[in-house]
Every structure is written in structure tokens, then in C-alpha cells.
mmCIF file of C-alpha atoms in Angstrom:
data_model
loop_
_atom_site.group_PDB
_atom_site.id
_atom_site.type_symbol
_atom_site.label_atom_id
_atom_site.label_comp_id
_atom_site.label_asym_id
_atom_site.label_seq_id
_atom_site.Cartn_x
_atom_site.Cartn_y
_atom_site.Cartn_z
ATOM 1 C CA UNK L 1 -10.117 13.888 8.624
ATOM 2 C CA UNK L 2 -9.309 12.017 11.848
ATOM 3 C CA UNK L 3 -8.052 8.944 9.984
ATOM 4 C CA UNK L 4 -5.687 11.155 7.984
ATOM 5 C CA UNK L 5 -4.303 12.808 11.116
ATOM 6 C CA UNK L 6 -4.135 9.562 13.107
ATOM 7 C CA UNK L 7 -2.542 7.401 10.396
ATOM 8 C CA UNK L 8 0.742 5.820 11.471
ATOM 9 C CA UNK L 9 3.169 3.366 9.945
ATOM 10 C CA UNK L 10 2.489 0.143 11.859
ATOM 11 C CA UNK L 11 5.048 -2.648 11.528
ATOM 12 C CA UNK L 12 4.106 -4.968 14.415
ATOM 13 C CA UNK L 13 0.866 -6.882 14.500
ATOM 14 C CA UNK L 14 -1.120 -9.018 16.921
ATOM 15 C CA UNK L 15 -2.149 -12.480 15.899
ATOM 16 C CA UNK L 16 -5.675 -12.323 14.565
ATOM 17 C CA UNK L 17 -7.399 -12.487 11.254
ATOM 18 C CA UNK L 18 -8.413 -9.396 9.324
ATOM 19 C CA UNK L 19 -12.053 -9.879 8.394
ATOM 20 C CA UNK L 20 -12.904 -10.286 4.673
ATOM 21 C CA UNK L 21 -15.284 -7.315 4.759
ATOM 22 C CA UNK L 22 -12.453 -5.102 6.015
ATOM 23 C CA UNK L 23 -10.177 -6.288 3.224
ATOM 24 C CA UNK L 24 -12.897 -5.434 0.719
ATOM 25 C CA UNK L 25 -13.343 -1.972 2.272
ATOM 26 C CA UNK L 26 -9.593 -1.379 2.008
ATOM 27 C CA UNK L 27 -9.582 -2.372 -1.663
ATOM 28 C CA UNK L 28 -12.646 -0.214 -2.368
ATOM 29 C CA UNK L 29 -10.804 2.761 -0.848
ATOM 30 C CA UNK L 30 -7.795 2.099 -3.057
ATOM 31 C CA UNK L 31 -9.931 1.841 -6.168
ATOM 32 C CA UNK L 32 -11.596 5.155 -5.286
ATOM 33 C CA UNK L 33 -8.361 7.107 -5.724
ATOM 34 C CA UNK L 34 -8.080 9.809 -8.354
ATOM 35 C CA UNK L 35 -6.379 8.736 -11.560
ATOM 36 C CA UNK L 36 -5.071 10.698 -14.525
ATOM 37 C CA UNK L 37 -7.361 10.238 -17.518
ATOM 38 C CA UNK L 38 -9.386 7.802 -15.416
ATOM 39 C CA UNK L 39 -6.891 5.117 -16.411
ATOM 40 C CA UNK L 40 -7.133 3.382 -13.022
ATOM 41 C CA UNK L 41 -3.990 1.302 -13.587
ATOM 42 C CA UNK L 42 -4.311 -0.718 -10.379
ATOM 43 C CA UNK L 43 -4.817 -4.385 -9.733
ATOM 44 C CA UNK L 44 -4.272 -6.033 -6.358
ATOM 45 C CA UNK L 45 -2.928 -9.255 -4.935
ATOM 46 C CA UNK L 46 -4.261 -10.085 -1.478
ATOM 47 C CA UNK L 47 -1.752 -12.434 0.087
ATOM 48 C CA UNK L 48 -2.902 -14.589 3.007
ATOM 49 C CA UNK L 49 -0.624 -17.584 2.496
ATOM 50 C CA UNK L 50 2.058 -17.441 5.232
ATOM 51 C CA UNK L 51 4.763 -18.982 3.046
ATOM 52 C CA UNK L 52 4.224 -16.335 0.369
ATOM 53 C CA UNK L 53 4.138 -13.586 3.010
ATOM 54 C CA UNK L 54 7.509 -14.851 4.323
ATOM 55 C CA UNK L 55 8.965 -14.671 0.812
ATOM 56 C CA UNK L 56 7.627 -11.140 0.348
ATOM 57 C CA UNK L 57 9.151 -10.173 3.707
ATOM 58 C CA UNK L 58 12.546 -11.077 2.220
ATOM 59 C CA UNK L 59 11.975 -9.348 -1.129
ATOM 60 C CA UNK L 60 13.647 -6.063 -0.195
ATOM 61 C CA UNK L 61 15.981 -4.790 2.526
ATOM 62 C CA UNK L 62 13.086 -3.031 4.284
ATOM 63 C CA UNK L 63 10.178 -5.463 3.954
ATOM 64 C CA UNK L 64 10.849 -7.654 6.997
ATOM 65 C CA UNK L 65 7.869 -6.298 8.921
ATOM 66 C CA UNK L 66 5.551 -7.961 6.400
ATOM 67 C CA UNK L 67 6.325 -11.323 8.019
ATOM 68 C CA UNK L 68 4.131 -10.576 11.041
ATOM 69 C CA UNK L 69 1.085 -9.403 9.090
ATOM 70 C CA UNK L 70 -2.105 -11.385 8.655
ATOM 71 C CA UNK L 71 -2.494 -10.084 5.110
ATOM 72 C CA UNK L 72 -0.205 -8.362 2.643
ATOM 73 C CA UNK L 73 -1.823 -6.307 -0.083
ATOM 74 C CA UNK L 74 0.319 -5.869 -3.178
ATOM 75 C CA UNK L 75 -0.924 -3.040 -5.386
ATOM 76 C CA UNK L 76 0.256 -3.597 -8.949
ATOM 77 C CA UNK L 77 -0.075 -1.481 -12.056
ATOM 78 C CA UNK L 78 -0.899 -2.401 -15.619
ATOM 79 C CA UNK L 79 1.757 -1.704 -18.227
ATOM 80 C CA UNK L 80 -0.557 -1.807 -21.258
ATOM 81 C CA UNK L 81 -3.384 0.351 -22.577
ATOM 82 C CA UNK L 82 -2.574 3.328 -20.356
ATOM 83 C CA UNK L 83 -3.894 6.751 -21.310
ATOM 84 C CA UNK L 84 -1.080 8.561 -19.469
ATOM 85 C CA UNK L 85 1.709 6.103 -18.620
ATOM 86 C CA UNK L 86 3.797 8.932 -17.152
ATOM 87 C CA UNK L 87 1.162 9.357 -14.394
ATOM 88 C CA UNK L 88 1.083 5.736 -13.225
ATOM 89 C CA UNK L 89 3.263 6.301 -10.137
ATOM 90 C CA UNK L 90 1.116 9.253 -9.069
ATOM 91 C CA UNK L 91 -2.077 7.240 -9.573
ATOM 92 C CA UNK L 92 -0.641 4.349 -7.577
ATOM 93 C CA UNK L 93 0.566 6.643 -4.799
ATOM 94 C CA UNK L 94 -2.925 8.112 -4.423
ATOM 95 C CA UNK L 95 -4.308 4.569 -4.339
ATOM 96 C CA UNK L 96 -1.879 3.468 -1.603
ATOM 97 C CA UNK L 97 -2.598 6.565 0.477
ATOM 98 C CA UNK L 98 -6.339 5.845 0.292
ATOM 99 C CA UNK L 99 -5.622 2.290 1.413
ATOM 100 C CA UNK L 100 -3.556 3.462 4.388
ATOM 101 C CA UNK L 101 -6.259 5.913 5.470
ATOM 102 C CA UNK L 102 -8.954 3.225 5.281
ATOM 103 C CA UNK L 103 -6.751 0.820 7.252
ATOM 104 C CA UNK L 104 -6.609 3.432 10.016
ATOM 105 C CA UNK L 105 -10.349 4.103 9.786
ATOM 106 C CA UNK L 106 -11.017 0.388 10.326
ATOM 107 C CA UNK L 107 -8.858 0.199 13.469
ATOM 108 C CA UNK L 108 -6.152 -1.773 11.702
ATOM 109 C CA UNK L 109 -2.492 -1.054 11.158
ATOM 110 C CA UNK L 110 -0.382 -1.061 8.051
ATOM 111 C CA UNK L 111 2.668 0.418 6.405
ATOM 112 C CA UNK L 112 3.708 1.363 2.879
ATOM 113 C CA UNK L 113 6.764 -0.684 1.945
ATOM 114 C CA UNK L 114 8.228 0.734 -1.260
ATOM 115 C CA UNK L 115 8.854 -1.647 -4.111
ATOM 116 C CA UNK L 116 8.657 0.693 -7.120
ATOM 117 C CA UNK L 117 10.662 2.312 -8.585
ATOM 118 C CA UNK L 118 13.432 -0.110 -7.567
ATOM 119 C CA UNK L 119 13.743 -2.631 -10.408
ATOM 120 C CA UNK L 120 15.405 -5.294 -8.254
ATOM 121 C CA UNK L 121 12.597 -5.142 -5.682
ATOM 122 C CA UNK L 122 9.918 -5.083 -8.370
ATOM 123 C CA UNK L 123 11.509 -8.091 -10.069
ATOM 124 C CA UNK L 124 11.691 -9.988 -6.756
ATOM 125 C CA UNK L 125 8.015 -9.395 -5.937
ATOM 126 C CA UNK L 126 6.883 -10.034 -9.509
ATOM 127 C CA UNK L 127 8.718 -13.360 -9.447
ATOM 128 C CA UNK L 128 7.273 -14.384 -6.062
ATOM 129 C CA UNK L 129 3.751 -13.646 -7.296
ATOM 130 C CA UNK L 130 4.315 -15.076 -10.758
ATOM 131 C CA UNK L 131 3.415 -11.842 -12.508
ATOM 132 C CA UNK L 132 5.181 -9.953 -15.191
ATOM 133 C CA UNK L 133 4.693 -8.405 -18.524
ATOM 134 C CA UNK L 134 1.313 -6.748 -18.284
ATOM 135 C CA UNK L 135 1.539 -6.100 -14.501
ATOM 136 C CA UNK L 136 4.275 -4.724 -12.240
ATOM 137 C CA UNK L 137 4.326 -4.631 -8.446
ATOM 138 C CA UNK L 138 4.255 -1.193 -6.837
ATOM 139 C CA UNK L 139 4.297 -1.689 -3.050
ATOM 140 C CA UNK L 140 3.749 -4.091 -0.199
ATOM 141 C CA UNK L 141 1.172 -3.144 2.417
ATOM 142 C CA UNK L 142 1.227 -5.472 5.441
ATOM 143 C CA UNK L 143 -2.114 -5.289 7.264
ATOM 144 C CA UNK L 144 -3.167 -6.509 10.681
ATOM 145 C CA UNK L 145 -4.264 -5.513 14.127
ATOM 146 C CA UNK L 146 -1.568 -3.294 15.634
ATOM 147 C CA UNK L 147 0.279 -4.434 18.751
ATOM 148 C CA UNK L 148 0.265 -0.835 19.928
ATOM 149 C CA UNK L 149 -0.117 2.675 18.619
ATOM 150 C CA UNK L 150 2.227 5.535 19.282
ATOM 151 C CA UNK L 151 0.863 8.883 20.324
ATOM 152 C CA UNK L 152 -0.073 11.026 17.356
ATOM 153 C CA UNK L 153 1.965 14.157 16.785
ATOM 154 C CA UNK L 154 0.777 17.291 15.047
ATOM 155 C CA UNK L 155 2.761 17.464 11.816
ATOM 156 C CA UNK L 156 1.456 20.849 10.703
ATOM 157 C CA UNK L 157 4.283 23.346 10.179
ATOM 158 C CA UNK L 158 3.089 26.840 9.467
ATOM 159 C CA UNK L 159 6.586 27.793 8.228
ATOM 160 C CA UNK L 160 5.996 25.573 5.192
ATOM 161 C CA UNK L 161 2.942 27.562 4.097
ATOM 162 C CA UNK L 162 3.577 30.547 1.830
ATOM 163 C CA UNK L 163 1.004 33.173 0.952
ATOM 164 C CA UNK L 164 1.367 34.981 -2.350
#
């Protein structure tokens, strides 16, 4: 529960390599997300090449923080052979949330940079990665060691809970 409560959107990173075993743990967390009809639509690009990271950082108006990351994970979804295609965005959102929680658990920082459902952003990222057709990009998740963490605030609001 602590990783859920302590998770923050981190956009500034120290120089330093994220260890391969941590990247694998992050991907395992993503692949452990619930999925409608067990369709598990996700596939992942793990971007370490600085030139490609720079291109991704320019792929949308809000993706600039990706430039400073050691790694950018790009969760993508399949477009074919889906049991419940209407649930893909929910499946992918659960996957990204798991990833963000595991990033926090590992002492790393990251942020969810929205690509989907914006067609122009999706097209930009798909083109940079050379994908298309059977896969579509969903998000960019820059990952690295955070420069600093802000203090964690309690986001619980009892007024939003309704008993019936």
C-alpha cells in the first residue's frame, strides 16, 4: 500500500542507469494487470537509445520530460484478435498504473505521459518506433532515478465517499 500512497509523477531524473532487473520487474508488474476476458493486449518497447528518446520527447506537447530519462517504456496495445476491443484502454490503464506503482516500489521515478487516445500523438510515436497496423502506442513512461521527491500529501477526501 505504501507504494500506492507514495507514488508521484517524477519528471526530472539524475544521470544513472536503471538496472536491467528493475526494468524486468517493472514489465512484470505491467503484465500482471487485470484484463477484460484475459485478452492482455499489451506489448512494450523499452527505449534506451538517447536519439530515440529525444524524438519521443518531441512527439507530443507534454512529453518533453522524457528527454532526461534513462529509459522510456512505451506500452502498446494489439489491434487484432481482441476478445473485448472496447476494454483495451481500461486494460492498458491498469497496466500503466501497475508499472507506476512498481517504479515507486523500486525507488525509481516515472510519469505517465498520455499518447492515446490522441491520434496525432499515437501516429507520431508509432512512426518513431516503426510500428503500426497490429500495434498502437498507448503512453510514454520515462523512468529513472528521481532528482528529488516532493512531500507526499494525503489525497483521501471523505466527502467523496457516499454510503447507501
